[in-house]
Short mmCIF file of C-alpha atoms in Angstrom, two decimals:
data_model
loop_
_atom_site.label_atom_id
_atom_site.label_comp_id
_atom_site.label_asym_id
_atom_site.label_seq_id
_atom_site.Cartn_x
_atom_site.Cartn_y
_atom_site.Cartn_z
CA UNK A 867 112.20 90.12 152.14
CA UNK A 868 115.62 88.69 152.96
CA UNK A 869 117.46 85.50 153.91
CA UNK A 870 118.72 85.23 157.49
CA UNK A 871 120.92 82.56 159.06
CA UNK A 872 121.03 82.06 162.84
CA UNK A 873 123.93 80.24 164.55
CA UNK A 874 123.35 78.45 167.89
CA UNK A 875 125.00 75.73 169.93
CA UNK A 876 121.76 73.74 170.17
CA UNK A 877 118.04 74.10 170.79
CA UNK A 878 117.93 72.53 174.23
CA UNK A 879 115.52 73.66 176.94
CA UNK A 880 115.99 77.32 177.85
CA UNK A 881 114.39 80.74 177.58
CA UNK A 882 116.83 81.99 174.94
CA UNK A 883 116.12 78.98 172.72
CA UNK A 884 112.37 79.51 173.01
CA UNK A 885 112.83 83.16 172.08
CA UNK A 886 114.94 82.20 169.06
CA UNK A 887 112.26 79.83 167.80
CA UNK A 888 109.55 82.41 168.39
CA UNK A 889 111.51 85.02 166.44
CA UNK A 890 112.27 82.64 163.56
CA UNK A 891 108.63 81.62 163.31
CA UNK A 892 107.50 85.24 163.28
CA UNK A 893 110.04 86.24 160.62
CA UNK A 894 109.24 83.34 158.34
CA UNK A 895 105.57 84.34 158.63
CA UNK A 896 106.65 87.77 157.32
CA UNK A 897 108.10 86.11 154.20
CA UNK A 898 111.74 86.05 155.33
CA UNK A 899 113.76 82.96 154.49
CA UNK A 900 115.11 81.64 157.79
CA UNK A 901 117.69 78.94 158.52
CA UNK A 902 119.36 77.78 161.73
CA UNK A 903 122.71 76.00 162.06
CA UNK A 904 123.07 74.26 165.44
CA UNK A 905 126.39 72.80 166.53
CA UNK A 906 124.67 69.89 168.28
CA UNK A 907 121.61 67.80 167.51
CA UNK A 908 120.08 68.53 170.92
CA UNK A 909 116.56 69.72 170.25
CA UNK A 910 113.94 70.27 172.95
CA UNK A 911 111.49 72.38 170.94
CA UNK A 912 111.48 70.77 167.51
CA UNK A 913 107.69 70.60 167.43
CA UNK A 914 107.50 74.34 168.06
CA UNK A 915 109.63 75.27 165.05
CA UNK A 916 107.75 76.34 161.92
CA UNK A 917 108.27 73.77 159.16
CA UNK A 918 109.35 76.57 156.81
CA UNK A 919 112.43 77.21 158.97
CA UNK A 920 115.40 75.15 157.79
CA UNK A 921 117.31 73.49 160.65
CA UNK A 922 120.82 72.10 160.10
CA UNK A 923 122.50 70.19 162.94
CA UNK A 924 126.19 69.31 162.66
CA UNK A 925 127.16 66.93 165.48
CA UNK A 926 124.99 64.15 166.88
CA UNK A 927 127.05 62.64 169.71
CA UNK A 928 126.55 65.42 172.26
CA UNK A 929 130.29 65.73 172.91
CA UNK A 930 132.16 69.06 172.90
CA UNK A 931 132.98 70.45 169.47
CA UNK A 932 136.72 70.53 170.12
CA UNK A 933 138.81 69.71 167.06
CA UNK A 934 135.63 69.24 165.03
CA UNK A 935 135.19 72.99 164.84
CA UNK A 936 136.06 72.73 161.16
CA UNK A 937 132.94 70.60 160.61
CA UNK A 938 130.84 73.31 162.20
CA UNK A 939 132.47 76.06 160.15
CA UNK A 940 131.95 74.16 156.89
CA UNK A 941 128.25 73.76 157.68
CA UNK A 942 127.96 77.47 158.46
CA UNK A 943 129.75 78.48 155.25
CA UNK A 944 127.60 76.15 153.18
CA UNK A 945 124.47 77.91 154.43
CA UNK A 946 125.86 81.45 154.74
CA UNK A 947 126.64 81.76 151.04
CA UNK A 948 122.89 81.45 150.35
CA UNK A 949 121.85 84.04 152.95
CA UNK A 950 122.01 87.81 153.24
CA UNK A 951 122.69 88.13 156.96
CA UNK A 952 124.26 85.95 159.69
CA UNK A 953 123.19 86.28 163.35
CA UNK A 954 124.94 84.74 166.34
CA UNK A 955 121.94 83.50 168.29
CA UNK A 956 123.71 83.13 171.65
CA UNK A 957 126.63 84.68 173.47
CA UNK A 958 129.98 82.95 173.18
CA UNK A 959 130.97 80.44 170.52
CA UNK A 960 127.82 80.82 168.35
CA UNK A 961 128.64 84.51 167.91
CA UNK A 962 132.33 83.81 167.29
CA UNK A 963 131.46 81.24 164.62
CA UNK A 964 128.84 83.54 163.11
CA UNK A 965 131.50 86.24 162.71
CA UNK A 966 133.97 83.87 161.05
CA UNK A 967 131.31 82.42 158.78
CA UNK A 968 130.00 85.87 157.86
CA UNK A 969 133.44 87.22 157.12
CA UNK A 970 134.47 84.28 154.97
CA UNK A 971 131.21 84.42 153.00
CA UNK A 972 131.18 88.20 152.75
CA UNK A 973 127.93 88.67 154.70
CA UNK A 974 127.10 91.17 157.49
CA UNK A 975 126.99 89.73 161.00
CA UNK A 976 124.84 90.59 164.02
CA UNK A 977 125.20 89.39 167.61
CA UNK A 978 122.23 88.70 169.89
CA UNK A 979 123.29 89.02 173.53
CA UNK A 980 121.06 87.29 176.11
CA UNK A 981 123.22 87.45 179.25
CA UNK A 982 124.72 89.95 181.61
CA UNK A 983 128.33 89.85 180.48
CA UNK A 984 129.51 90.23 184.05
CA UNK A 985 128.64 86.54 184.38
CA UNK A 986 131.04 85.73 181.53
CA UNK A 987 133.80 87.48 183.46
CA UNK A 988 133.26 84.99 186.27
CA UNK A 989 132.70 81.84 184.24
CA UNK A 990 135.15 82.10 181.30
CA UNK A 991 138.91 81.96 181.34
CA UNK A 992 140.79 85.11 180.22
CA UNK A 993 141.58 83.75 176.74
CA UNK A 994 137.91 83.08 175.95
CA UNK A 995 136.93 86.46 177.37
CA UNK A 996 139.47 88.13 175.09
CA UNK A 997 138.16 86.21 172.05
CA UNK A 998 134.52 87.07 172.74
CA UNK A 999 135.34 90.71 173.52
CA UNK A 1000 137.24 90.98 170.22
CA UNK A 1001 134.33 89.31 168.39
CA UNK A 1002 131.76 91.74 169.76
CA UNK A 1003 133.90 94.66 168.60
CA UNK A 1004 133.91 93.31 165.03
CA UNK A 1005 130.24 92.52 164.39
CA UNK A 1006 128.15 94.92 162.35
CA UNK A 1007 125.36 95.26 164.90
CA UNK A 1008 124.22 93.99 168.28
CA UNK A 1009 120.84 93.22 169.79
CA UNK A 1010 120.63 93.15 173.60
CA UNK A 1011 117.64 91.65 175.40
CA UNK A 1012 117.59 94.35 178.08
CA UNK A 1013 119.11 97.72 178.88
CA UNK A 1014 121.02 95.99 181.68
CA UNK A 1015 122.63 93.63 179.17
CA UNK A 1016 123.49 96.61 176.98
CA UNK A 1017 125.22 98.34 179.90
CA UNK A 1018 127.11 95.16 180.74
CA UNK A 1019 128.18 94.94 177.09
CA UNK A 1020 129.71 98.40 177.28
CA UNK A 1021 131.51 97.52 180.53
CA UNK A 1022 132.74 94.17 179.21
CA UNK A 1023 134.19 95.65 176.04
CA UNK A 1024 135.31 98.96 177.50
CA UNK A 1025 133.47 101.05 174.93
CA UNK A 1026 130.04 102.39 174.06
CA UNK A 1027 128.49 100.55 171.13
CA UNK A 1028 126.62 102.91 168.84
CA UNK A 1029 125.50 99.93 166.75
CA UNK A 1030 123.78 98.23 169.70
CA UNK A 1031 120.05 98.26 170.31
CA UNK A 1032 117.81 96.83 173.03
CA UNK A 1033 114.93 94.65 171.87
CA UNK A 1034 113.09 92.79 174.60
CA UNK A 1035 112.16 89.16 174.19
CA UNK A 1036 108.59 88.47 173.15
CA UNK A 1037 105.84 86.26 174.45
CA UNK A 1038 102.96 84.84 172.46
CA UNK A 1039 99.34 85.38 173.35
CA UNK A 1040 97.65 82.21 174.50
CA UNK A 1041 93.94 82.37 175.14
CA UNK A 1042 94.03 78.86 176.64
CA UNK A 1043 96.22 79.84 179.60
CA UNK A 1044 94.17 79.72 182.81
CA UNK A 1045 94.67 82.81 184.98
CA UNK A 1046 95.74 81.85 188.47
CA UNK A 1047 93.61 82.66 191.53
CA UNK A 1048 94.97 82.93 195.04
CA UNK A 1049 94.17 79.87 197.18
CA UNK A 1050 96.30 80.34 200.28
CA UNK A 1051 95.58 80.86 203.17
CA UNK A 1052 92.29 79.15 202.34
CA UNK A 1053 94.19 76.11 201.04
CA UNK A 1054 96.20 73.66 203.11
CA UNK A 1055 99.52 74.12 201.30
CA UNK A 1056 101.57 76.98 199.85
CA UNK A 1057 102.90 75.88 196.48
CA UNK A 1058 106.01 77.69 195.24
CA UNK A 1059 107.52 77.05 191.83
CA UNK A 1060 110.99 77.86 190.52
CA UNK A 1061 111.97 77.41 186.89
CA UNK A 1062 115.33 77.49 185.13
CA UNK A 1063 118.52 75.65 184.43
CA UNK A 1064 119.74 73.74 187.48
CA UNK A 1065 122.96 75.70 187.71
CA UNK A 1066 124.69 77.78 190.38
CA UNK A 1067 124.00 81.19 188.83
CA UNK A 1068 120.23 80.56 188.95
CA UNK A 1069 120.41 80.61 192.77
CA UNK A 1070 118.20 77.63 193.55
CA UNK A 1071 120.45 76.84 196.52
CA UNK A 1072 119.22 80.11 198.01
CA UNK A 1073 115.59 79.16 197.39
CA UNK A 1074 116.08 75.74 199.01
CA UNK A 1075 117.60 77.43 202.07
CA UNK A 1076 114.70 79.90 202.16
CA UNK A 1077 112.25 77.00 202.04
CA UNK A 1078 113.97 75.43 205.05
CA UNK A 1079 113.50 78.66 207.03
CA UNK A 1080 109.85 78.92 206.03
CA UNK A 1081 109.24 75.31 207.08
CA UNK A 1082 111.01 75.99 210.39
CA UNK A 1083 108.45 78.75 211.00
CA UNK A 1084 105.69 76.18 210.57
CA UNK A 1085 104.48 77.36 207.16
CA UNK A 1086 103.15 74.50 204.96
CA UNK A 1087 105.33 75.37 201.97
CA UNK A 1088 106.16 73.04 199.10
CA UNK A 1089 108.54 73.69 196.23
CA UNK A 1090 108.69 72.47 192.63
CA UNK A 1091 111.90 73.17 190.70
CA UNK A 1092 111.44 72.85 186.94
CA UNK A 1093 114.52 72.43 184.83
CA UNK A 1094 117.61 70.36 184.26
CA UNK A 1095 121.30 71.11 184.54
CA UNK A 1096 124.73 70.26 185.87
CA UNK A 1097 124.01 71.11 189.51
CA UNK A 1098 121.08 68.73 190.03
CA UNK A 1099 123.13 66.52 192.35
CA UNK A 1100 124.32 69.49 194.41
CA UNK A 1101 120.76 70.77 194.84
CA UNK A 1102 119.54 67.27 195.68
CA UNK A 1103 122.20 67.00 198.38
CA UNK A 1104 121.19 70.38 199.82
CA UNK A 1105 117.55 69.29 199.90
CA UNK A 1106 118.53 66.13 201.79
CA UNK A 1107 120.77 68.06 204.20
CA UNK A 1108 117.75 70.20 205.14
CA UNK A 1109 115.39 67.16 205.34
CA UNK A 1110 113.18 68.60 202.60
CA UNK A 1111 112.88 65.50 200.42
CA UNK A 1112 109.15 65.21 201.09
CA UNK A 1113 108.33 68.81 200.18
CA UNK A 1114 110.61 69.50 197.19
CA UNK A 1115 110.19 67.93 193.76
CA UNK A 1116 112.46 68.30 190.73
CA UNK A 1117 110.57 66.79 187.77
CA UNK A 1118 113.14 67.96 185.21
CA UNK A 1119 112.81 70.03 182.08
CA UNK A 1120 109.23 70.94 181.19
CA UNK A 1121 108.62 72.57 177.77
CA UNK A 1122 105.07 73.61 178.73
CA UNK A 1123 104.87 74.41 182.49
CA UNK A 1124 101.28 75.65 182.42
CA UNK A 1125 100.07 72.88 184.75
CA UNK A 1126 102.71 73.70 187.35
CA UNK A 1127 102.07 77.45 187.15
CA UNK A 1128 98.32 76.96 187.45
CA UNK A 1129 98.77 74.96 190.65
CA UNK A 1130 101.24 77.37 192.26
CA UNK A 1131 100.70 80.30 194.60
CA UNK A 1132 103.95 82.05 193.74
CA UNK A 1133 106.95 81.89 191.41
CA UNK A 1134 110.28 82.64 193.07
CA UNK A 1135 113.26 83.52 190.89
CA UNK A 1136 116.45 83.69 193.00
CA UNK A 1137 119.05 84.26 190.25
CA UNK A 1138 122.52 85.68 190.80
CA UNK A 1139 122.75 86.79 187.14
CA UNK A 1140 120.24 87.20 184.34
CA UNK A 1141 119.77 88.82 180.98
CA UNK A 1142 116.03 88.78 180.53
CA UNK A 1143 114.35 85.96 182.52
CA UNK A 1144 111.51 84.61 180.40
CA UNK A 1145 110.16 82.59 183.32
CA UNK A 1146 109.04 85.85 184.93
CA UNK A 1147 107.05 86.77 181.83
CA UNK A 1148 105.53 83.30 181.65
CA UNK A 1149 104.48 83.46 185.30
CA UNK A 1150 102.89 86.88 184.86
CA UNK A 1151 101.03 85.60 181.81
CA UNK A 1152 99.51 82.90 184.01
CA UNK A 1153 98.45 85.48 186.59
CA UNK A 1154 101.11 84.17 188.98
CA UNK A 1155 102.84 86.85 191.09
CA UNK A 1156 106.60 86.65 191.41
CA UNK A 1157 109.38 87.28 193.89
CA UNK A 1158 112.70 87.86 192.14
CA UNK A 1159 116.18 88.83 193.17
CA UNK A 1160 117.28 92.25 191.99
CA UNK A 1161 120.16 90.73 190.05
CA UNK A 1162 121.92 92.52 187.20
CA UNK A 1163 120.12 92.83 183.87
CA UNK A 1164 116.53 91.75 183.73
CA UNK A 1165 114.17 91.47 186.69
CA UNK A 1166 114.11 95.16 187.63
CA UNK A 1167 113.39 96.22 184.04
CA UNK A 1168 110.82 93.52 183.47
CA UNK A 1169 109.03 94.18 186.78
CA UNK A 1170 109.22 97.97 186.35
CA UNK A 1171 111.36 98.65 189.44
CA UNK A 1172 109.18 96.39 191.57
CA UNK A 1173 105.83 97.78 190.43
CA UNK A 1174 104.77 94.41 188.93
CA UNK A 1175 106.46 92.04 191.38
CA UNK A 1176 108.55 91.84 194.52
CA UNK A 1177 112.29 92.51 194.18
CA UNK A 1178 114.68 91.37 196.91
CA UNK A 1179 118.42 91.60 197.49
CA UNK A 1180 120.66 89.11 195.70
CA UNK A 1181 122.40 86.41 197.79
CA UNK A 1182 120.20 87.21 200.80
CA UNK A 1183 118.16 84.21 201.99
CA UNK A 1184 116.45 86.20 204.75
CA UNK A 1185 115.34 88.82 202.23
CA UNK A 1186 114.00 86.05 200.02
CA UNK A 1187 111.98 84.66 202.93
CA UNK A 1188 110.65 88.13 203.80
CA UNK A 1189 109.65 88.77 200.18
CA UNK A 1190 107.78 85.48 199.93
CA UNK A 1191 105.88 86.13 203.17
CA UNK A 1192 105.11 89.70 202.14
CA UNK A 1193 103.48 88.75 198.84
CA UNK A 1194 101.53 85.88 200.36
CA UNK A 1195 100.27 87.59 203.50
CA UNK A 1196 100.21 91.38 203.04
CA UNK A 1197 96.53 92.18 202.38
CA UNK A 1198 95.79 92.85 198.73
CA UNK A 1199 99.39 92.64 197.54
CA UNK A 1200 99.08 89.26 195.78
CA UNK A 1201 96.06 90.45 193.80
CA UNK A 1202 97.68 93.80 193.02
CA UNK A 1203 100.82 92.17 191.61
CA UNK A 1204 98.66 89.79 189.59
CA UNK A 1205 96.72 92.57 187.89
CA UNK A 1206 99.80 94.67 187.24
CA UNK A 1207 101.62 91.66 185.83
CA UNK A 1208 98.81 90.80 183.45
CA UNK A 1209 98.91 94.34 182.10
CA UNK A 1210 102.69 94.34 181.86
CA UNK A 1211 102.98 91.33 179.55
CA UNK A 1212 101.18 93.18 176.76
CA UNK A 1213 104.36 95.22 176.33
CA UNK A 1214 106.15 92.05 175.19
CA UNK A 1215 103.65 90.84 172.62
CA UNK A 1216 104.85 89.70 169.22
CA UNK A 1217 102.96 92.62 167.70
CA UNK A 1218 105.18 95.03 169.66
CA UNK A 1219 108.52 93.22 169.44
CA UNK A 1220 108.75 91.79 165.90
CA UNK A 1221 108.47 95.17 164.10
CA UNK A 1222 111.50 96.32 166.12
CA UNK A 1223 113.48 93.31 164.85
CA UNK A 1224 112.39 93.88 161.27
CA UNK A 1225 113.33 97.56 161.38
CA UNK A 1226 116.78 96.70 162.76
CA UNK A 1227 117.69 93.83 160.47
CA UNK A 1228 116.54 95.71 157.36
CA UNK A 1229 119.46 98.06 157.98
CA UNK A 1230 121.88 95.18 157.38
CA UNK A 1231 120.26 93.15 154.63
CA UNK A 1232 122.19 93.45 151.41
CA UNK A 1233 120.11 94.78 148.55
#
């Protein structure tokens, strides 16, 4: 069928990494030969990767690549010469290195963009922005995880990409997932869950502040934040400043959050930026309604303009509080969002998504 090489920084905990593994597993099941080169030996989902997928990790110390970029490039070239197509599996350096490796080995290169590129404008210095913008203009084709990401790509690069296509991320069917049932106000506690990298752009500071307001109103709300990241200490300090230590838990990264979702009344996703938030899909699959900020690229598309979940203004704690109370207490709304969400996830099944990938990549596989 074809030999495809994916380039990533690592396979640490995150929605994009789960989607990569799911795609690789599905392609190898369709008789494609699939390999992954990861800059770092940081693997959270190794058990989920099909044994037929070859995984090559270059660095094992967890330190930045830096001057060892030549080691990474040699590993990519060694694999690329045996493949028909190279795909940058994440925005940034993986795509840059995929382009260099593809060019030097004479193979076509695709980019897979997971993030609203407006976030890159805020997080990267001008030199890195220039390099990534130039890289995106050189690749043979691009896959965006949402229409919002595709629009941000055009804005970031200052052109319309005719070789770009939107393919949503997929989610696997799982008959063992228990569908959630509303317990509050019959229960004694309202359990809210948030899930994502503990980092500023995910907006968990806004959710913690919203929790403080809900508690001040006398509502018995508890919060579980699933994930790990560089801003754990900052969020911990904010929790302490609001005297919420007894009602907020941060158990860390959880590769299979089914237990937490099944015990929750609501998932709240307060992001400032997104591409395509897989945690929303996972919550809907568990029958768990969601409240999400209407941030660029993702939630509005996924939730069908608010038909399948509550959308609230970004950076607005009061709106977040109002959205949470609305879903929990407006008669029939919780159940309505649950049923709509369960129907919505069928649009993202492997059966719907993988044929779109196969059709696209076949255009670039060398005969």
